[in-house]
Tab-separated table of C-alpha atoms and ligand atoms in Angstrom:
chain	number	residue	atom	x	y	z
A	151	MET	CA	29.959	-3.471	-51.055
A	152	ILE	CA	26.326	-4.403	-51.615
A	153	GLY	CA	25.390	-5.766	-48.032
A	154	ALA	CA	27.240	-1.814	-46.968
A	155	ASN	CA	24.726	-0.142	-49.928
A	156	ILE	CA	21.433	-1.849	-48.131
A	157	GLU	CA	22.397	-1.297	-44.615
A	158	LYS	CA	23.026	2.693	-45.707
A	159	ILE	CA	19.483	2.543	-47.324
A	160	GLN	CA	17.650	1.017	-43.876
A	161	GLN	CA	19.783	3.033	-41.587
A	162	GLU	CA	18.436	6.166	-43.920
A	163	THR	CA	14.759	5.777	-44.139
A	164	GLY	CA	14.441	3.433	-41.330
A	165	HIS	CA	12.715	-0.064	-40.737
A	166	LYS	CA	9.509	0.734	-41.021
A	167	VAL	CA	10.273	1.166	-44.717
A	168	LYS	CA	10.471	-2.126	-46.495
A	169	LEU	CA	13.412	-2.461	-48.949
A	170	ILE	CA	12.526	-4.519	-52.226
A	171	ALA	CA	15.923	-4.525	-53.422
A	172	VAL	CA	15.687	-4.454	-57.401
A	173	SER	CA	17.849	-7.241	-59.070
A	174	LYS	CA	16.982	-6.794	-62.955
A	175	THR	CA	19.190	-7.278	-65.379
A	176	LYS	CA	21.876	-8.674	-62.383
A	177	PRO	CA	23.583	-11.926	-62.355
A	178	GLU	CA	22.401	-14.063	-59.246
A	179	SER	CA	25.717	-14.008	-57.780
A	180	LEU	CA	24.908	-10.691	-56.943
A	181	ILE	CA	21.533	-11.390	-55.704
A	182	LEU	CA	23.417	-14.216	-53.761
A	183	GLU	CA	25.733	-11.673	-52.066
A	184	ALA	CA	22.712	-9.363	-50.987
A	185	TYR	CA	20.912	-12.504	-49.904
A	186	GLU	CA	24.005	-13.120	-47.519
A	187	ALA	CA	24.026	-9.718	-46.304
A	188	GLY	CA	20.116	-10.117	-44.794
A	189	GLN	CA	18.149	-9.276	-48.156
A	190	ARG	CA	15.178	-11.934	-48.686
A	191	ILE	CA	12.816	-9.171	-50.810
A	192	PHE	CA	14.058	-8.943	-54.288
A	193	GLY	CA	11.628	-6.605	-56.648
A	194	GLU	CA	11.975	-8.072	-60.903
A	195	ASN	CA	10.609	-6.533	-63.916
A	196	LYS	CA	10.349	-9.014	-66.730
A	197	VAL	CA	8.700	-12.504	-66.170
A	198	GLN	CA	10.665	-14.666	-67.633
A	199	GLU	CA	13.709	-13.600	-65.560
A	200	LEU	CA	11.857	-13.664	-62.661
A	201	VAL	CA	11.125	-17.183	-63.295
A	202	SER	CA	14.464	-18.447	-63.783
A	203	LYS	CA	15.986	-16.390	-60.571
A	204	TYR	CA	13.201	-18.125	-58.633
A	205	GLU	CA	14.077	-21.532	-59.884
A	206	ASN	CA	17.858	-21.014	-59.533
A	207	LEU	CA	18.317	-19.339	-55.781
A	208	PRO	CA	17.233	-19.751	-52.044
A	209	LYS	CA	13.146	-20.976	-51.717
A	210	ASP	CA	12.985	-18.199	-48.950
A	211	ILE	CA	13.048	-15.509	-51.220
A	212	GLU	CA	9.938	-12.883	-51.379
A	213	TRP	CA	9.593	-12.205	-55.345
A	214	HIS	CA	7.895	-9.094	-56.160
A	215	LEU	CA	6.678	-8.224	-59.867
A	216	ILE	CA	6.951	-4.271	-60.086
A	217	GLY	CA	7.517	-4.248	-63.752
A	218	HIS	CA	4.399	-4.433	-66.517
A	219	LEU	CA	2.838	-7.611	-66.543
A	220	GLN	CA	0.645	-9.058	-69.510
A	221	THR	CA	-1.995	-10.971	-68.776
A	222	ASN	CA	-0.975	-14.335	-71.162
A	223	LYS	CA	2.243	-14.371	-68.356
A	224	VAL	CA	1.188	-14.199	-64.751
A	225	LYS	CA	0.815	-18.319	-65.002
A	226	TYR	CA	4.286	-18.331	-65.087
A	227	ILE	CA	4.477	-16.525	-61.934
A	228	ALA	CA	1.280	-17.456	-60.272
A	229	PRO	CA	2.920	-20.511	-58.243
A	230	PHE	CA	5.020	-18.370	-56.237
A	231	VAL	CA	5.096	-14.658	-56.745
A	232	SER	CA	4.552	-12.701	-53.374
A	233	MET	CA	3.754	-9.424	-54.288
A	234	ILE	CA	2.653	-7.894	-57.712
A	235	HIS	CA	3.019	-4.051	-57.647
A	236	SER	CA	1.937	-3.142	-61.108
A	237	ILE	CA	-2.314	-3.949	-61.650
A	238	ASP	CA	-3.258	-1.724	-64.149
A	239	SER	CA	-6.496	-3.161	-65.000
A	240	TYR	CA	-9.597	-5.248	-63.857
A	241	LYS	CA	-8.942	-7.617	-65.889
A	242	LEU	CA	-5.392	-8.263	-64.775
A	243	LEU	CA	-6.530	-8.764	-61.792
A	244	GLU	CA	-9.060	-11.372	-62.919
A	245	VAL	CA	-6.461	-13.405	-64.674
A	246	THR	CA	-4.442	-12.973	-61.570
A	247	ASN	CA	-7.174	-14.463	-59.461
A	248	LYS	CA	-7.901	-16.884	-61.479
A	249	GLU	CA	-4.261	-17.953	-61.507
A	250	ALA	CA	-3.631	-18.022	-57.436
A	251	HIS	CA	-7.018	-19.844	-57.215
A	252	LYS	CA	-5.595	-22.885	-59.557
A	253	ASN	CA	-2.498	-22.770	-57.204
A	254	ASN	CA	-4.703	-22.646	-54.518
A	255	ARG	CA	-2.969	-19.921	-53.291
A	256	ILE	CA	-3.861	-15.651	-52.325
A	257	ILE	CA	-1.648	-13.291	-54.320
A	258	ASN	CA	-0.984	-9.655	-52.775
A	259	VAL	CA	-1.142	-7.005	-55.079
A	260	LEU	CA	-1.252	-3.157	-55.592
A	261	LEU	CA	-2.693	-1.236	-57.989
A	262	GLN	CA	-0.641	1.026	-59.910
A	263	ILE	CA	-1.351	4.429	-60.284
A	264	TYR	CA	-0.292	7.030	-63.000
A	265	ILE	CA	1.330	10.394	-60.754
A	266	ALA	CA	4.008	11.206	-63.590
A	267	LYS	CA	3.864	13.770	-65.426
A	268	GLU	CA	5.584	11.544	-68.700
A	269	GLU	CA	3.220	9.994	-71.414
A	270	THR	CA	5.470	6.275	-70.926
A	271	LYS	CA	4.294	5.094	-67.178
A	272	PHE	CA	2.256	2.294	-66.915
A	273	GLY	CA	-0.972	2.868	-64.451
A	274	LEU	CA	-4.491	3.841	-63.359
A	275	SER	CA	-5.722	6.949	-62.612
A	276	GLU	CA	-7.142	7.828	-58.847
A	277	ALA	CA	-11.110	7.845	-60.802
A	278	GLU	CA	-9.808	4.022	-62.723
A	279	ALA	CA	-8.996	2.336	-59.420
A	280	ILE	CA	-12.069	3.602	-57.919
A	281	GLU	CA	-14.304	2.202	-61.175
A	282	LEU	CA	-11.678	-1.187	-61.114
A	283	ILE	CA	-12.602	-1.630	-56.965
A	284	GLU	CA	-16.167	-0.828	-57.644
A	285	GLN	CA	-16.932	-3.723	-60.264
A	286	LYS	CA	-19.181	-5.380	-58.942
A	287	GLN	CA	-16.895	-9.020	-58.962
A	288	THR	CA	-13.908	-7.440	-57.458
A	289	ALA	CA	-15.193	-8.340	-54.126
A	290	ASN	CA	-15.784	-11.596	-55.000
A	291	LEU	CA	-12.095	-12.512	-56.048
A	292	GLN	CA	-11.230	-14.484	-53.366
A	293	ASN	CA	-7.224	-15.586	-54.296
A	294	ILE	CA	-6.194	-12.072	-54.211
A	295	GLN	CA	-5.169	-9.299	-51.636
A	296	ILE	CA	-5.248	-5.676	-52.240
A	297	CYS	CA	-2.782	-4.257	-50.312
A	298	GLY	CA	-1.969	-0.892	-51.175
A	299	VAL	CA	-0.811	0.809	-54.059
A	300	MET	CA	2.448	1.892	-56.624
A	301	GLY	CA	3.400	5.068	-58.299
A	302	MET	CA	6.605	5.840	-60.090
A	303	ALA	CA	7.143	9.779	-60.594
A	304	THR	CA	8.375	11.861	-63.008
A	305	ASN	CA	12.602	11.199	-63.895
A	306	THR	CA	13.522	14.852	-63.249
A	307	GLU	CA	15.968	16.513	-60.886
A	308	ASN	CA	13.354	18.855	-59.472
A	309	LYS	CA	12.476	17.697	-56.057
A	310	GLU	CA	9.428	19.503	-55.598
A	311	ILE	CA	7.911	17.709	-58.612
A	312	ILE	CA	8.688	14.659	-56.830
A	313	LYS	CA	7.443	15.175	-53.632
A	314	ASN	CA	4.006	16.812	-54.923
A	315	GLU	CA	3.543	13.532	-56.943
A	316	PHE	CA	4.538	11.307	-54.132
A	317	LEU	CA	2.219	13.599	-51.863
A	318	SER	CA	-0.518	12.762	-54.292
A	319	LEU	CA	-0.140	8.879	-54.240
A	320	LYS	CA	-0.350	9.060	-50.466
A	321	SER	CA	-3.474	10.906	-50.758
A	322	ILE	CA	-4.969	8.748	-53.017
A	323	HIS	CA	-3.819	5.420	-50.359
A	324	GLU	CA	-5.750	7.629	-48.188
A	325	SER	CA	-8.507	8.197	-50.015
A	326	LEU	CA	-9.332	4.666	-51.267
A	327	LYS	CA	-8.630	3.562	-47.728
A	328	SER	CA	-11.242	5.756	-46.314
A	329	SER	CA	-13.551	4.638	-48.844
A	330	PHE	CA	-13.433	1.191	-49.561
A	331	PHE	CA	-11.027	-0.555	-47.320
A	332	LYS	CA	-11.678	1.260	-44.175
A	333	ASN	CA	-11.472	-2.627	-41.816
A	334	ASP	CA	-8.745	-4.253	-43.686
A	335	GLU	CA	-6.023	-4.320	-42.273
A	336	ASN	CA	-4.209	-5.446	-45.757
A	337	PHE	CA	-4.965	-2.369	-47.515
A	338	LYS	CA	-1.629	-0.232	-46.305
A	339	GLU	CA	1.211	-0.151	-48.692
A	340	ILE	CA	2.396	2.845	-50.935
A	341	SER	CA	4.998	1.492	-52.652
A	342	MET	CA	7.297	4.327	-54.371
A	343	GLY	CA	10.773	5.699	-54.536
A	344	MET	CA	13.680	4.363	-55.985
A	345	SER	CA	17.296	4.943	-56.100
A	346	GLY	CA	16.932	8.537	-57.057
A	347	ASP	CA	14.272	9.463	-55.079
A	348	TYR	CA	13.831	7.095	-52.302
A	349	GLY	CA	15.104	9.570	-49.824
A	350	ILE	CA	11.705	11.574	-50.458
A	351	ALA	CA	8.990	8.816	-51.414
A	352	ALA	CA	10.469	7.786	-47.535
A	353	ASP	CA	9.674	11.540	-46.112
A	354	CYS	CA	6.043	11.403	-47.938
A	355	GLY	CA	4.571	8.383	-46.246
A	356	SER	CA	6.416	5.436	-48.116
A	357	THR	CA	6.062	2.085	-47.081
A	358	MET	CA	8.046	-0.003	-49.757
A	359	ILE	CA	10.766	1.570	-51.603
A	360	ARG	CA	12.066	-0.253	-55.022
A	361	VAL	CA	15.907	0.585	-55.209
A	362	GLY	CA	18.338	-1.385	-58.177
A	363	SER	CA	21.216	0.833	-59.418
A	364	LEU	CA	21.513	2.282	-55.769
A	365	ILE	CA	22.331	-1.436	-54.462
A	366	PHE	CA	23.649	-2.898	-57.175
A	367	GLY	CA	25.322	-0.649	-59.363
A	368	GLY	CA	24.056	1.174	-62.771
A	369	ARG	CA	22.610	-0.891	-65.286
B	1113	PLP	C1	14.064	-0.597	-62.369
B	1113	PLP	C2	13.095	-0.152	-61.177
B	1113	PLP	C3	13.400	0.219	-60.155
B	1113	PLP	C4	14.768	0.509	-59.646
B	1113	PLP	O1	15.062	1.338	-60.096
B	1113	PLP	P1	16.301	2.211	-59.519
B	1113	PLP	O2	16.699	3.797	-60.282
B	1113	PLP	O3	17.479	1.629	-60.306
B	1113	PLP	O4	16.727	2.467	-58.108
B	1113	PLP	C5	12.588	0.766	-59.572
B	1113	PLP	N1	10.606	0.621	-59.928
B	1113	PLP	C6	10.557	0.031	-61.126
B	1113	PLP	C7	9.152	-0.556	-61.302
B	1113	PLP	C8	11.739	-0.240	-61.419
B	1113	PLP	O5	11.507	-0.969	-63.233
């Protein structure tokens, strides 16, 4: 079942869109089932759960942290995390850099941008993202690599609203790219699209979709 779900999603979006299998709250047995079907990238939103799954599961899994991250917890994932999608402050970026340095690694990160019409979603406005990038010290953070942006659309049935929000994230990505990352080939990722809206996201230029319930079943 899980393997078939993954294959169906990948066929729909094409292989240029990277699939992050969101395994939060799901047991390790189901992650292994996806792993045996060939899936290697998994996303989690809680630090403690991510660490224990990392410890117990095959070491060639690429773990992505997709949920809100507190600065005092970065140290637990810094030794192994492959990408953090949820950078929403300069302080968090700085702490991530410091912890990556201690582990002698470079951690890939995305800037989480607020695109939804909901009060509860974390993230930066475009202006705040620019301010973060323009901080004099950002250029000196040697142990992080800013790879692009992440966003979540409003939780609505209205496809037009979702599409407009994804197009706005795509346009923010383009504008940051041309202003600050013109010659940086690493700044290329747009992480958008979940179980309910990954098709729209792929049409709007997503490079990474984060899909959970459609692969593993409802939570
Ligand atoms: C849970 C979660 C997802 C996946 O949600 P589904 O609707 O189950 O696909 C994607 N992104 C983030 C940030 C999440 O917290």
